Amino acid sequence: GYSFISAHATNHFALAVFFSWFFRQLNSWSGFKYVFYLWAASIAFAQVYVGVHFPLDVIVGALAGVLIGHLMLFLTRLSLKS
């Protein structure tokens, strides 16, 4: 709903970071990265467009999502090494 930060933006950007890395590891088409980030940005834009969030809500949510995505990548790589 109407809260700071946008959980939709956070979740989708975290998934975009993780999936971008995952598909790069599979040597898949490198354009997947752009598709995932475009998908996450469109979700974030939609939250502003329909009026449930202010732009700052989704910008901070996107930044938080990128940070969380990179944290999950770090933990995933750490667990794969052991």
Short mmCIF file of N, CA and C in Angstrom, two decimals:
data_model
loop_
_atom_site.label_atom_id
_atom_site.label_comp_id
_atom_site.label_asym_id
_atom_site.label_seq_id
_atom_site.Cartn_x
_atom_site.Cartn_y
_atom_site.Cartn_z
N GLY A 1 0.76 -1.18 0.00
CA GLY A 1 0.00 0.00 0.00
C GLY A 1 0.82 1.27 0.00
N TYR A 2 0.42 2.13 0.88
CA TYR A 2 0.92 3.50 0.89
C TYR A 2 2.03 3.68 1.92
N SER A 3 3.17 3.07 1.67
CA SER A 3 4.23 3.15 2.67
C SER A 3 5.57 3.48 2.03
N PHE A 4 6.47 3.95 2.86
CA PHE A 4 7.86 4.17 2.45
C PHE A 4 8.64 2.99 2.99
N ILE A 5 9.33 2.30 2.30
CA ILE A 5 9.70 2.29 0.90
C ILE A 5 8.79 1.32 0.15
N SER A 6 8.89 1.31 -1.16
CA SER A 6 8.08 0.41 -1.95
C SER A 6 8.65 -1.01 -1.89
N ALA A 7 7.89 -1.90 -1.30
CA ALA A 7 8.32 -3.29 -1.22
C ALA A 7 8.34 -3.93 -2.60
N HIS A 8 7.42 -3.51 -3.49
CA HIS A 8 7.44 -4.03 -4.86
C HIS A 8 8.77 -3.70 -5.53
N ALA A 9 9.19 -2.46 -5.44
CA ALA A 9 10.45 -2.05 -6.06
C ALA A 9 11.63 -2.80 -5.44
N THR A 10 11.63 -2.91 -4.12
CA THR A 10 12.71 -3.61 -3.43
C THR A 10 12.81 -5.05 -3.88
N ASN A 11 11.70 -5.75 -3.86
CA ASN A 11 11.70 -7.18 -4.23
C ASN A 11 12.10 -7.40 -5.68
N HIS A 12 11.55 -6.61 -6.57
CA HIS A 12 11.81 -6.84 -8.00
C HIS A 12 13.23 -6.46 -8.39
N PHE A 13 13.79 -5.42 -7.79
CA PHE A 13 15.17 -5.08 -8.11
C PHE A 13 16.14 -6.09 -7.49
N ALA A 14 15.82 -6.60 -6.31
CA ALA A 14 16.66 -7.65 -5.72
C ALA A 14 16.65 -8.89 -6.62
N LEU A 15 15.49 -9.27 -7.11
CA LEU A 15 15.40 -10.41 -8.02
C LEU A 15 16.13 -10.14 -9.33
N ALA A 16 16.04 -8.91 -9.84
CA ALA A 16 16.73 -8.57 -11.09
C ALA A 16 18.24 -8.72 -10.94
N VAL A 17 18.78 -8.27 -9.81
CA VAL A 17 20.22 -8.41 -9.56
C VAL A 17 20.60 -9.89 -9.52
N PHE A 18 19.84 -10.66 -8.76
CA PHE A 18 20.16 -12.07 -8.59
C PHE A 18 20.01 -12.84 -9.90
N PHE A 19 18.90 -12.64 -10.61
CA PHE A 19 18.68 -13.36 -11.86
C PHE A 19 19.68 -12.95 -12.93
N SER A 20 20.09 -11.70 -12.94
CA SER A 20 21.10 -11.26 -13.91
C SER A 20 22.39 -12.05 -13.72
N TRP A 21 22.79 -12.20 -12.47
CA TRP A 21 23.99 -12.98 -12.18
C TRP A 21 23.78 -14.45 -12.53
N PHE A 22 22.64 -15.00 -12.14
CA PHE A 22 22.36 -16.41 -12.36
C PHE A 22 22.41 -16.78 -13.84
N PHE A 23 21.75 -16.00 -14.68
CA PHE A 23 21.73 -16.31 -16.10
C PHE A 23 23.09 -16.06 -16.76
N ARG A 24 23.86 -15.13 -16.22
CA ARG A 24 25.21 -14.92 -16.73
C ARG A 24 26.07 -16.15 -16.43
N GLN A 25 25.85 -16.80 -15.27
CA GLN A 25 26.59 -18.01 -14.92
C GLN A 25 26.25 -19.17 -15.86
N LEU A 26 25.06 -19.17 -16.40
CA LEU A 26 24.65 -20.22 -17.33
C LEU A 26 25.08 -19.95 -18.75
N ASN A 27 25.81 -18.84 -18.95
CA ASN A 27 26.25 -18.42 -20.28
C ASN A 27 25.07 -18.21 -21.22
N SER A 28 23.99 -17.70 -20.65
CA SER A 28 22.81 -17.40 -21.45
C SER A 28 22.99 -16.08 -22.18
N TRP A 29 22.03 -15.75 -22.97
CA TRP A 29 22.02 -14.49 -23.71
C TRP A 29 22.26 -13.32 -22.75
N SER A 30 23.23 -12.47 -23.05
CA SER A 30 23.61 -11.38 -22.14
C SER A 30 22.52 -10.32 -22.02
N GLY A 31 21.57 -10.30 -22.93
CA GLY A 31 20.49 -9.32 -22.88
C GLY A 31 19.50 -9.57 -21.76
N PHE A 32 19.56 -10.77 -21.15
CA PHE A 32 18.67 -11.05 -20.03
C PHE A 32 18.79 -9.98 -18.94
N LYS A 33 20.01 -9.51 -18.72
CA LYS A 33 20.24 -8.50 -17.68
C LYS A 33 19.33 -7.30 -17.91
N TYR A 34 19.28 -6.84 -19.14
CA TYR A 34 18.47 -5.66 -19.45
C TYR A 34 16.98 -5.94 -19.31
N VAL A 35 16.58 -7.15 -19.68
CA VAL A 35 15.18 -7.53 -19.55
C VAL A 35 14.76 -7.51 -18.08
N PHE A 36 15.60 -8.06 -17.21
CA PHE A 36 15.26 -8.11 -15.79
C PHE A 36 15.18 -6.71 -15.17
N TYR A 37 16.12 -5.85 -15.53
CA TYR A 37 16.10 -4.50 -14.99
C TYR A 37 14.96 -3.68 -15.57
N LEU A 38 14.62 -3.88 -16.83
CA LEU A 38 13.48 -3.20 -17.43
C LEU A 38 12.19 -3.65 -16.76
N TRP A 39 12.09 -4.94 -16.49
CA TRP A 39 10.93 -5.50 -15.81
C TRP A 39 10.79 -4.87 -14.41
N ALA A 40 11.89 -4.81 -13.66
CA ALA A 40 11.84 -4.23 -12.31
C ALA A 40 11.49 -2.75 -12.36
N ALA A 41 12.07 -2.03 -13.32
CA ALA A 41 11.78 -0.59 -13.45
C ALA A 41 10.32 -0.36 -13.83
N SER A 42 9.76 -1.24 -14.67
CA SER A 42 8.36 -1.06 -15.05
C SER A 42 7.42 -1.32 -13.87
N ILE A 43 7.77 -2.25 -13.02
CA ILE A 43 6.98 -2.50 -11.81
C ILE A 43 7.04 -1.26 -10.91
N ALA A 44 8.25 -0.72 -10.74
CA ALA A 44 8.42 0.47 -9.90
C ALA A 44 7.65 1.65 -10.47
N PHE A 45 7.75 1.85 -11.78
CA PHE A 45 7.02 2.96 -12.42
C PHE A 45 5.51 2.80 -12.23
N ALA A 46 5.03 1.57 -12.36
CA ALA A 46 3.59 1.31 -12.21
C ALA A 46 3.09 1.69 -10.83
N GLN A 47 3.92 1.51 -9.82
CA GLN A 47 3.52 1.87 -8.46
C GLN A 47 3.29 3.38 -8.34
N VAL A 48 4.10 4.16 -9.02
CA VAL A 48 3.93 5.61 -9.03
C VAL A 48 2.74 5.98 -9.92
N TYR A 49 2.64 5.35 -11.06
CA TYR A 49 1.61 5.66 -12.04
C TYR A 49 0.20 5.47 -11.46
N VAL A 50 0.00 4.38 -10.72
CA VAL A 50 -1.33 4.13 -10.16
C VAL A 50 -1.57 4.89 -8.85
N GLY A 51 -0.55 5.59 -8.38
CA GLY A 51 -0.73 6.47 -7.24
C GLY A 51 -0.56 5.85 -5.87
N VAL A 52 0.02 4.67 -5.79
CA VAL A 52 0.20 4.06 -4.47
C VAL A 52 1.54 4.42 -3.83
N HIS A 53 2.46 5.01 -4.61
CA HIS A 53 3.76 5.42 -4.07
C HIS A 53 4.21 6.73 -4.69
N PHE A 54 5.01 7.46 -3.95
CA PHE A 54 5.68 8.64 -4.48
C PHE A 54 6.96 8.17 -5.18
N PRO A 55 7.50 9.00 -6.09
CA PRO A 55 8.73 8.59 -6.78
C PRO A 55 9.88 8.25 -5.83
N LEU A 56 10.03 9.00 -4.74
CA LEU A 56 11.11 8.71 -3.80
C LEU A 56 10.95 7.34 -3.16
N ASP A 57 9.72 6.92 -2.95
CA ASP A 57 9.46 5.58 -2.38
C ASP A 57 10.06 4.49 -3.26
N VAL A 58 9.83 4.60 -4.56
CA VAL A 58 10.32 3.54 -5.44
C VAL A 58 11.81 3.68 -5.72
N ILE A 59 12.34 4.90 -5.72
CA ILE A 59 13.79 5.08 -5.92
C ILE A 59 14.55 4.46 -4.76
N VAL A 60 14.13 4.76 -3.54
CA VAL A 60 14.80 4.18 -2.37
C VAL A 60 14.55 2.68 -2.31
N GLY A 61 13.36 2.24 -2.69
CA GLY A 61 13.07 0.81 -2.75
C GLY A 61 13.97 0.10 -3.75
N ALA A 62 14.19 0.73 -4.91
CA ALA A 62 15.07 0.14 -5.92
C ALA A 62 16.50 0.05 -5.40
N LEU A 63 16.97 1.11 -4.76
CA LEU A 63 18.34 1.08 -4.20
C LEU A 63 18.47 0.00 -3.13
N ALA A 64 17.46 -0.10 -2.28
CA ALA A 64 17.48 -1.13 -1.24
C ALA A 64 17.47 -2.52 -1.88
N GLY A 65 16.70 -2.68 -2.95
CA GLY A 65 16.65 -3.96 -3.64
C GLY A 65 17.98 -4.35 -4.26
N VAL A 66 18.65 -3.38 -4.85
CA VAL A 66 19.97 -3.65 -5.43
C VAL A 66 20.95 -4.07 -4.34
N LEU A 67 20.91 -3.39 -3.21
CA LEU A 67 21.79 -3.76 -2.09
C LEU A 67 21.47 -5.15 -1.57
N ILE A 68 20.20 -5.45 -1.40
CA ILE A 68 19.79 -6.76 -0.92
C ILE A 68 20.17 -7.84 -1.93
N GLY A 69 19.98 -7.55 -3.21
CA GLY A 69 20.36 -8.50 -4.25
C GLY A 69 21.84 -8.82 -4.22
N HIS A 70 22.67 -7.79 -4.03
CA HIS A 70 24.11 -8.03 -3.95
C HIS A 70 24.48 -8.78 -2.67
N LEU A 71 23.79 -8.52 -1.58
CA LEU A 71 24.02 -9.27 -0.35
C LEU A 71 23.68 -10.75 -0.55
N MET A 72 22.57 -11.02 -1.23
CA MET A 72 22.20 -12.40 -1.50
C MET A 72 23.21 -13.08 -2.43
N LEU A 73 23.74 -12.32 -3.39
CA LEU A 73 24.79 -12.88 -4.25
C LEU A 73 26.02 -13.25 -3.45
N PHE A 74 26.42 -12.37 -2.55
CA PHE A 74 27.58 -12.62 -1.70
C PHE A 74 27.37 -13.89 -0.88
N LEU A 75 26.20 -14.02 -0.26
CA LEU A 75 25.91 -15.20 0.56
C LEU A 75 25.81 -16.46 -0.30
N THR A 76 25.27 -16.34 -1.50
CA THR A 76 25.18 -17.49 -2.40
C THR A 76 26.57 -17.96 -2.81
N ARG A 77 27.42 -17.03 -3.20
CA ARG A 77 28.78 -17.39 -3.60
C ARG A 77 29.53 -18.00 -2.43
N LEU A 78 29.32 -17.46 -1.23
CA LEU A 78 29.97 -17.99 -0.04
C LEU A 78 29.52 -19.43 0.22
N SER A 79 28.23 -19.69 0.08
CA SER A 79 27.74 -21.04 0.34
C SER A 79 28.18 -22.02 -0.76
N LEU A 80 28.37 -21.54 -1.99
CA LEU A 80 28.80 -22.43 -3.07
C LEU A 80 30.28 -22.81 -2.94
N LYS A 81 31.06 -21.96 -2.30
CA LYS A 81 32.49 -22.26 -2.10
C LYS A 81 32.70 -23.33 -1.05
N SER A 82 31.80 -23.42 -0.09
CA SER A 82 32.01 -24.39 1.01
C SER A 82 31.38 -25.73 0.73
#
